[in-house]
Coordinates of C-alpha atoms and ligand atoms in Angstrom, one line a residue:
X1 CA 95.8 21.0 146.5
X2 CA 95.9 17.6 145.0
X3 CA 97.4 14.2 145.3
X4 CA 98.0 12.4 142.0
X5 CA 97.7 8.6 141.5
X6 CA 98.8 6.8 138.4
X7 CA 97.8 3.2 138.3
X8 CA 99.0 0.9 135.4
X9 CA 99.2 3.9 133.0
X10 CA 100.3 3.0 129.5
X11 CA 100.5 4.8 126.2
X12 CA 100.5 3.4 122.7
X13 CA 101.0 5.3 119.5
X14 CA 99.5 3.0 116.9
X15 CA 101.3 -0.3 117.4
X16 CA 104.1 1.1 119.4
X17 CA 103.9 1.2 123.2
X18 CA 106.0 3.9 124.7
X19 CA 104.9 4.0 128.3
X20 CA 104.5 0.6 130.0
X21 CA 102.3 0.5 133.0
X22 CA 103.4 3.3 135.4
X23 CA 102.4 3.1 139.0
X24 CA 103.1 6.2 141.0
X25 CA 101.5 8.0 143.9
X26 CA 102.3 11.7 144.4
X27 CA 101.3 13.2 147.7
X28 CA 99.5 16.5 148.0
X29 CA 102.2 19.3 148.1
X30 CA 105.0 17.0 147.0
X31 CA 107.6 18.1 144.4
X32 CA 108.3 15.1 142.2
X33 CA 110.8 15.1 139.4
X34 CA 110.6 12.7 136.5
X35 CA 114.1 12.3 135.1
X36 CA 115.5 10.1 132.4
X37 CA 117.2 10.2 129.1
X38 CA 115.6 11.7 126.0
X39 CA 112.8 9.6 124.6
X40 CA 112.1 7.6 127.8
X41 CA 108.5 8.8 128.0
X42 CA 108.7 11.6 130.6
X43 CA 106.8 14.2 128.5
X44 CA 104.3 11.7 127.3
X45 CA 103.5 10.7 130.9
X46 CA 103.3 14.4 131.9
X47 CA 101.1 15.2 128.9
X48 CA 98.7 12.4 129.9
X49 CA 98.4 13.9 133.4
X50 CA 97.7 17.3 131.8
X51 CA 95.1 15.9 129.5
X52 CA 97.0 16.9 126.3
X53 CA 97.5 13.2 125.4
X54 CA 95.0 10.5 125.6
X55 CA 95.7 7.7 128.2
X56 CA 95.8 4.3 126.4
X57 CA 95.2 2.4 129.6
X58 CA 95.3 2.5 133.3
X59 CA 93.8 5.0 135.7
X60 CA 94.7 8.5 136.6
X61 CA 93.2 10.3 139.6
X62 CA 93.9 13.9 140.6
X63 CA 92.7 15.1 144.0
X64 CA 90.8 11.8 144.4
X65 CA 88.8 12.3 141.2
X66 CA 89.2 10.0 138.2
X67 CA 90.7 12.2 135.5
X68 CA 91.2 9.9 132.5
X69 CA 88.4 11.5 130.5
X70 CA 88.5 15.0 131.9
X71 CA 89.3 17.8 129.5
X72 CA 92.6 19.7 130.4
X73 CA 90.7 22.7 131.7
X74 CA 88.7 20.5 134.1
X75 CA 91.8 19.1 135.7
X76 CA 92.9 22.3 137.5
X77 CA 96.5 21.9 136.4
X78 CA 98.9 24.5 135.0
X79 CA 101.7 23.6 132.8
X80 CA 104.9 25.4 132.1
X81 CA 106.8 24.4 128.9
X82 CA 110.4 24.7 127.7
X83 CA 109.3 27.3 125.1
X84 CA 107.6 30.0 127.1
X85 CA 105.1 30.7 124.2
X86 CA 104.4 34.3 125.3
X87 CA 102.3 36.4 123.1
X88 CA 104.9 38.8 121.6
X89 CA 102.4 41.7 121.0
X90 CA 101.1 41.6 124.6
X91 CA 102.6 43.2 127.7
X92 CA 103.8 41.1 130.6
X93 CA 100.6 42.0 132.4
X94 CA 98.4 41.0 129.5
X95 CA 100.3 37.8 128.9
X96 CA 99.6 36.8 132.5
X97 CA 96.0 38.1 132.3
X98 CA 95.3 36.1 129.1
X99 CA 94.0 33.0 130.8
X100 CA 91.7 34.7 133.3
X101 CA 90.3 36.9 130.5
X102 CA 89.6 33.8 128.3
X103 CA 87.8 32.4 131.3
X104 CA 85.8 35.6 131.5
X105 CA 86.9 36.4 135.0
X106 CA 86.4 40.0 136.1
X107 CA 89.5 42.2 136.3
X108 CA 88.8 43.1 139.9
X109 CA 89.0 39.4 140.5
X110 CA 92.3 38.6 138.7
X111 CA 94.2 41.9 139.1
X112 CA 95.2 41.3 142.7
X113 CA 96.3 37.7 141.8
X114 CA 98.5 39.1 138.9
X115 CA 100.0 41.7 141.2
X116 CA 100.8 39.1 143.8
X117 CA 102.3 36.7 141.3
X118 CA 104.4 39.5 139.7
X119 CA 105.7 40.4 143.2
X120 CA 106.5 36.9 144.0
X121 CA 108.3 36.4 140.7
X122 CA 110.1 39.8 140.8
X123 CA 108.2 41.0 137.8
X124 CA 106.4 44.0 139.3
X125 CA 108.6 46.5 137.5
X126 CA 108.1 44.9 134.1
X127 CA 104.4 44.5 133.8
X128 CA 104.2 47.1 130.9
X129 CA 107.0 45.6 128.9
X130 CA 106.7 43.5 125.8
X131 CA 108.4 40.0 126.0
X132 CA 111.1 41.1 123.5
X133 CA 112.3 43.6 126.1
X134 CA 112.9 40.9 128.7
X135 CA 115.8 38.5 129.4
X136 CA 115.3 34.8 129.0
X137 CA 114.9 34.3 132.7
X138 CA 112.3 37.1 133.0
X139 CA 110.3 35.5 130.1
X140 CA 110.4 32.2 131.9
X141 CA 109.1 33.9 135.0
X142 CA 106.3 35.4 133.0
X143 CA 105.4 31.9 131.8
X144 CA 105.4 30.8 135.5
X145 CA 103.3 33.9 136.3
X146 CA 100.7 32.7 133.9
X147 CA 100.7 29.3 135.6
X148 CA 100.6 30.8 139.1
X149 CA 97.5 33.0 138.6
X150 CA 95.4 30.0 137.7
X151 CA 96.0 28.9 141.3
X152 CA 96.1 25.3 140.1
X153 CA 96.1 22.4 142.5
X154 CA 98.8 20.8 140.4
X155 CA 101.8 22.4 138.6
X156 CA 103.4 20.6 135.7
X157 CA 106.8 21.7 134.4
X158 CA 108.1 20.2 131.2
X159 CA 111.9 21.0 130.9
X160 CA 111.2 24.6 131.7
X161 CA 114.8 25.6 132.0
X162 CA 116.3 23.9 128.9
X163 CA 116.5 27.0 126.9
X164 CA 118.2 29.1 129.5
X165 CA 122.0 29.6 129.8
X166 CA 123.8 27.7 132.6
X167 CA 123.9 30.5 135.1
X168 CA 120.3 31.4 134.7
X169 CA 119.3 27.7 135.0
X170 CA 120.9 27.5 138.4
X171 CA 119.2 30.7 139.5
X172 CA 115.7 29.6 138.2
X173 CA 116.1 26.2 139.8
X174 CA 116.4 27.9 143.2
X175 CA 113.5 30.3 142.3
X176 CA 111.1 27.4 141.4
X177 CA 112.1 25.6 144.5
X178 CA 111.4 28.7 146.6
X179 CA 108.1 29.2 144.8
X180 CA 107.1 25.7 145.7
X181 CA 108.0 26.3 149.3
X182 CA 105.7 29.3 149.4
X183 CA 102.8 27.9 147.5
X184 CA 103.1 24.3 148.8
X185 CA 101.3 23.0 145.7
X186 CA 101.8 19.6 144.1
X187 CA 104.5 19.8 141.4
X188 CA 105.5 17.3 138.7
X189 CA 108.6 18.4 137.0
X190 CA 110.2 16.8 133.9
X191 CA 113.8 17.1 133.1
X192 CA 116.6 15.1 131.5
X193 CA 119.1 16.9 133.8
X194 CA 120.0 14.8 136.8
X195 CA 121.4 17.8 138.7
X196 CA 118.0 19.6 138.4
X197 CA 116.4 16.4 139.7
X198 CA 118.8 16.0 142.6
X199 CA 118.6 19.6 143.7
X200 CA 114.8 20.3 143.3
X201 CA 113.0 17.1 144.1
X202 CA 111.3 15.8 147.2
X203 CA 111.3 12.6 145.4
X204 CA 112.8 11.5 142.1
X205 CA 111.3 9.1 139.6
X206 CA 114.0 7.7 137.4
X207 CA 112.6 6.5 134.0
X208 CA 114.1 4.5 131.2
X209 CA 112.4 3.2 128.1
X210 CA 108.9 3.9 129.3
X211 CA 109.3 2.3 132.7
X212 CA 110.2 3.4 136.2
X213 CA 113.7 2.2 137.3
X214 CA 113.5 3.6 140.8
X215 CA 111.6 6.1 143.0
X216 CA 113.0 7.7 146.1
X217 CA 114.5 10.8 147.8
X218 CA 117.4 12.2 145.9
X219 CA 120.1 11.1 148.3
X220 CA 118.5 7.7 148.8
X221 CA 118.9 7.1 145.0
X222 CA 122.4 8.5 145.0
X223 CA 123.6 6.4 147.9
X224 CA 121.7 3.2 147.1
X225 CA 120.8 2.9 143.5
X226 CA 118.7 -0.2 142.8
X227 CA 120.4 -1.0 139.5
X228 CA 123.2 -0.1 137.1
X229 CA 121.0 2.3 135.1
X230 CA 120.2 4.5 138.2
X231 CA 123.7 4.2 139.4
X232 CA 125.2 5.5 136.2
X233 CA 122.4 8.1 135.5
X234 CA 122.7 10.0 138.8
X235 CA 125.9 11.8 139.6
X236 CA 128.4 13.8 137.6
X237 CA 131.0 12.7 136.8
X238 CA 129.2 9.4 136.9
X239 CA 129.9 6.3 139.0
X240 CA 132.9 4.2 137.9
X241 CA 132.2 0.6 137.0
X242 CA 134.5 -2.5 136.8
X243 CA 133.0 -5.8 135.5
X244 CA 134.6 -9.0 136.5
X245 CA 134.2 -12.6 137.8
X246 CA 134.3 -13.5 141.5
X247 CA 137.3 -15.7 142.3
X248 CA 138.5 -17.3 145.6
X249 CA 141.9 -16.3 146.8
X250 CA 144.1 -16.5 149.8
X251 CA 142.6 -13.5 151.5
X252 CA 139.0 -14.3 150.6
X253 CA 136.9 -13.4 147.5
X254 CA 138.2 -11.0 144.9
X255 CA 136.9 -9.6 141.6
X256 CA 139.0 -10.6 138.6
X257 CA 138.8 -8.0 135.9
X258 CA 139.3 -8.6 132.2
X259 CA 142.7 -7.0 132.2
X260 CA 143.9 -9.4 135.0
X261 CA 143.5 -6.8 137.8
X262 CA 142.2 -8.2 141.1
X263 CA 140.1 -6.2 143.5
X264 CA 139.8 -7.8 147.0
X265 CA 136.1 -7.8 148.0
X266 CA 136.8 -8.1 151.8
X267 CA 134.4 -5.9 153.7
X268 CA 132.4 -4.9 150.5
X269 CA 128.7 -4.7 151.4
X270 CA 126.7 -7.7 150.0
X271 CA 129.9 -9.6 149.0
X272 CA 129.3 -12.3 151.7
X273 CA 126.5 -13.7 149.5
X274 CA 128.7 -14.1 146.4
X275 CA 130.0 -17.4 145.0
X276 CA 133.1 -17.9 142.9
X277 CA 132.2 -17.7 139.2
X278 CA 129.5 -15.0 139.7
X279 CA 129.6 -12.2 137.1
X280 CA 129.6 -9.0 139.1
X281 CA 130.0 -5.2 138.5
X282 CA 131.6 -3.1 141.1
X283 CA 130.7 0.6 141.2
X284 CA 132.4 3.4 143.1
X285 CA 131.7 7.1 142.9
X286 CA 134.6 9.3 141.8
X287 CA 134.5 11.4 145.0
X288 CA 134.8 8.3 147.2
X289 CA 138.0 7.1 145.7
X290 CA 141.2 7.9 147.7
X291 CA 144.4 8.3 145.8
X292 CA 147.9 7.9 147.1
X293 CA 151.3 6.6 146.3
X294 CA 150.8 3.4 148.4
X295 CA 151.7 0.1 146.8
X296 CA 148.7 -1.7 148.1
X297 CA 146.1 0.2 146.0
X298 CA 145.0 -0.3 142.5
X299 CA 147.3 1.3 139.9
X300 CA 145.8 3.7 137.4
X301 CA 147.7 5.6 134.7
X302 CA 146.4 9.2 134.4
X303 CA 145.2 10.0 130.9
X304 CA 143.7 13.4 131.5
X305 CA 143.7 16.0 134.4
X306 CA 140.7 18.4 134.5
X307 CA 140.7 21.2 137.0
X308 CA 137.2 22.7 137.5
X309 CA 138.4 25.2 140.1
X310 CA 136.6 23.7 143.1
X311 CA 137.8 20.2 142.4
X312 CA 140.1 18.2 140.1
X313 CA 139.0 15.3 137.9
X314 CA 141.6 12.6 137.1
X315 CA 140.7 10.3 134.2
X316 CA 142.3 6.9 133.5
X317 CA 141.2 3.3 132.9
X318 CA 140.5 0.4 135.1
X319 CA 139.7 -3.0 133.7
X320 CA 139.3 -1.4 130.3
X321 CA 136.6 1.0 131.5
X322 CA 137.1 4.8 131.8
X323 CA 137.4 5.8 135.4
X324 CA 137.3 9.2 137.0
X325 CA 138.6 10.2 140.4
X326 CA 137.5 13.6 141.8
X327 CA 139.4 15.4 144.6
X328 CA 139.0 18.7 146.4
X329 CA 142.7 19.2 146.2
X330 CA 144.6 20.8 143.4
X331 CA 146.3 18.1 141.3
X332 CA 149.9 17.4 141.8
X333 CA 149.9 14.7 139.1
X334 CA 150.2 14.9 135.3
X335 CA 149.1 12.8 132.4
X336 CA 151.2 9.6 132.1
X337 CA 151.8 9.4 135.8
X338 CA 150.5 6.4 137.8
X339 CA 148.4 6.9 140.9
X340 CA 147.2 4.3 143.4
X341 CA 143.5 4.1 144.1
X342 CA 141.9 2.9 147.3
X343 CA 138.2 2.0 147.2
X344 CA 136.8 2.3 150.7
X345 CA 134.7 -0.8 151.3
X346 CA 131.7 1.1 152.7
X347 CA 131.4 3.1 149.5
X348 CA 131.4 0.2 147.1
X349 CA 128.3 -0.9 145.2
X350 CA 127.9 -4.4 143.8
X351 CA 125.5 -5.3 140.9
X352 CA 124.7 -8.5 139.2
X353 CA 126.2 -7.9 135.7
X354 CA 123.5 -9.9 133.9
X355 CA 120.4 -8.3 135.4
X356 CA 122.0 -5.0 136.4
X357 CA 120.4 -5.4 139.8
X358 CA 122.0 -4.2 143.0
X359 CA 123.1 -7.1 145.2
X360 CA 121.4 -6.8 148.6
Ligands
ADP1 P1 111.0 12.2 126.7 O1 110.0 13.3 127.2 O2 111.4 11.3 127.9 O3 112.1 12.7 125.9 P2 108.7 11.4 125.1 O4 107.7 11.2 126.1 O5 108.7 12.7 124.3 O6 110.1 11.2 125.8 O7 108.7 10.3 124.0 C1 108.7 8.9 124.4 C2 108.6 8.0 123.2 O8 107.4 8.2 122.5 C3 109.7 8.4 122.2 O9 110.2 7.2 121.6 C4 109.0 9.2 121.1 O10 109.6 9.0 119.8 C5 107.6 8.6 121.1 N1 106.6 9.5 120.8 C6 106.3 10.7 121.4 N2 105.2 11.3 120.8 C7 104.9 10.5 119.7 C8 103.8 10.6 118.7 N3 103.0 11.6 118.7 N4 103.7 9.6 117.9 C9 104.6 8.5 118.0 N5 105.5 8.4 118.9 C10 105.7 9.4 119.8

């Protein structure tokens, strides 16, 4: 088991810096997900932890030992990649046994570990098969089997589910989580998929352009995003935003949007600190918006109605921005119709438009 500490880690390729001073502590046994858009530096960070990429600066410790200069095999980490990279001519058993054999372990030593891993991963009936006779999910489980038999103190997963179809991805998500609950090892998991991050992580690290935007438990980040980037990255359909200027009115402060629409800010968390003239972005998640026929709400003309089965997504525009409202109910409205939106004060988020920061 191993805690991992990254202190001021950065990475340069030639003159280009792609990871800018990452500070992150991962507890022993914790499942941490690095999430962010493609190119934000997740894989580079992970590969530096694995020892596959040189660390340009900063300090990495694994299990309390400085690891910057350790070779990958000295770090006691196992990595599972997006491409399973199984040996096509070797059976499932031999694929899993490949590492222990390379390390010249005796079969009596590794055979029980392979059998235990196969049982845990539901591969016991497939040990004699070649990879081509397996489904995508089974192949991914073999790749995990290879990682598990090393009994590493640290598991690294780099987008392991990206090549699987949607249904299998959901299933493997649960399996990896269950595996972690059994093994209680430290996991760093990289994905660009916010649903994977939300469902699997003990803690999520949201990255953007080589920096950490926010670290926290999934629902903490969802309920209280620190900035506009995190607010828009987590959640699907994503949070709705309306940019405007704070104005004083009869009933108190309001947000005046570009199209002339006014949203009263009464009761909105953090609105007491605002001054007229401030440029502010209001955010509301689609599931928190209430719709009705009332006159006092915000009018929105429906452009598109999307039934997903479990819920309905209504799309329109507010202040020139696309907005989405989700509802558990089957839609009784059609494109072209107007609905009235109510934005419950306690579910509103306010951000400073210039810096993108959440207003406390
Ligand atoms: P992510 O995993 O978040 O998609 P990466 O860590 O793969 O992002 O890449 C981060 C940035 O580093 C990207 O801009 C990418 O183009 C750049 N990069 C990655 N590998 C190299 C390399 N070997 N040489 C130069 N630039 C690289």
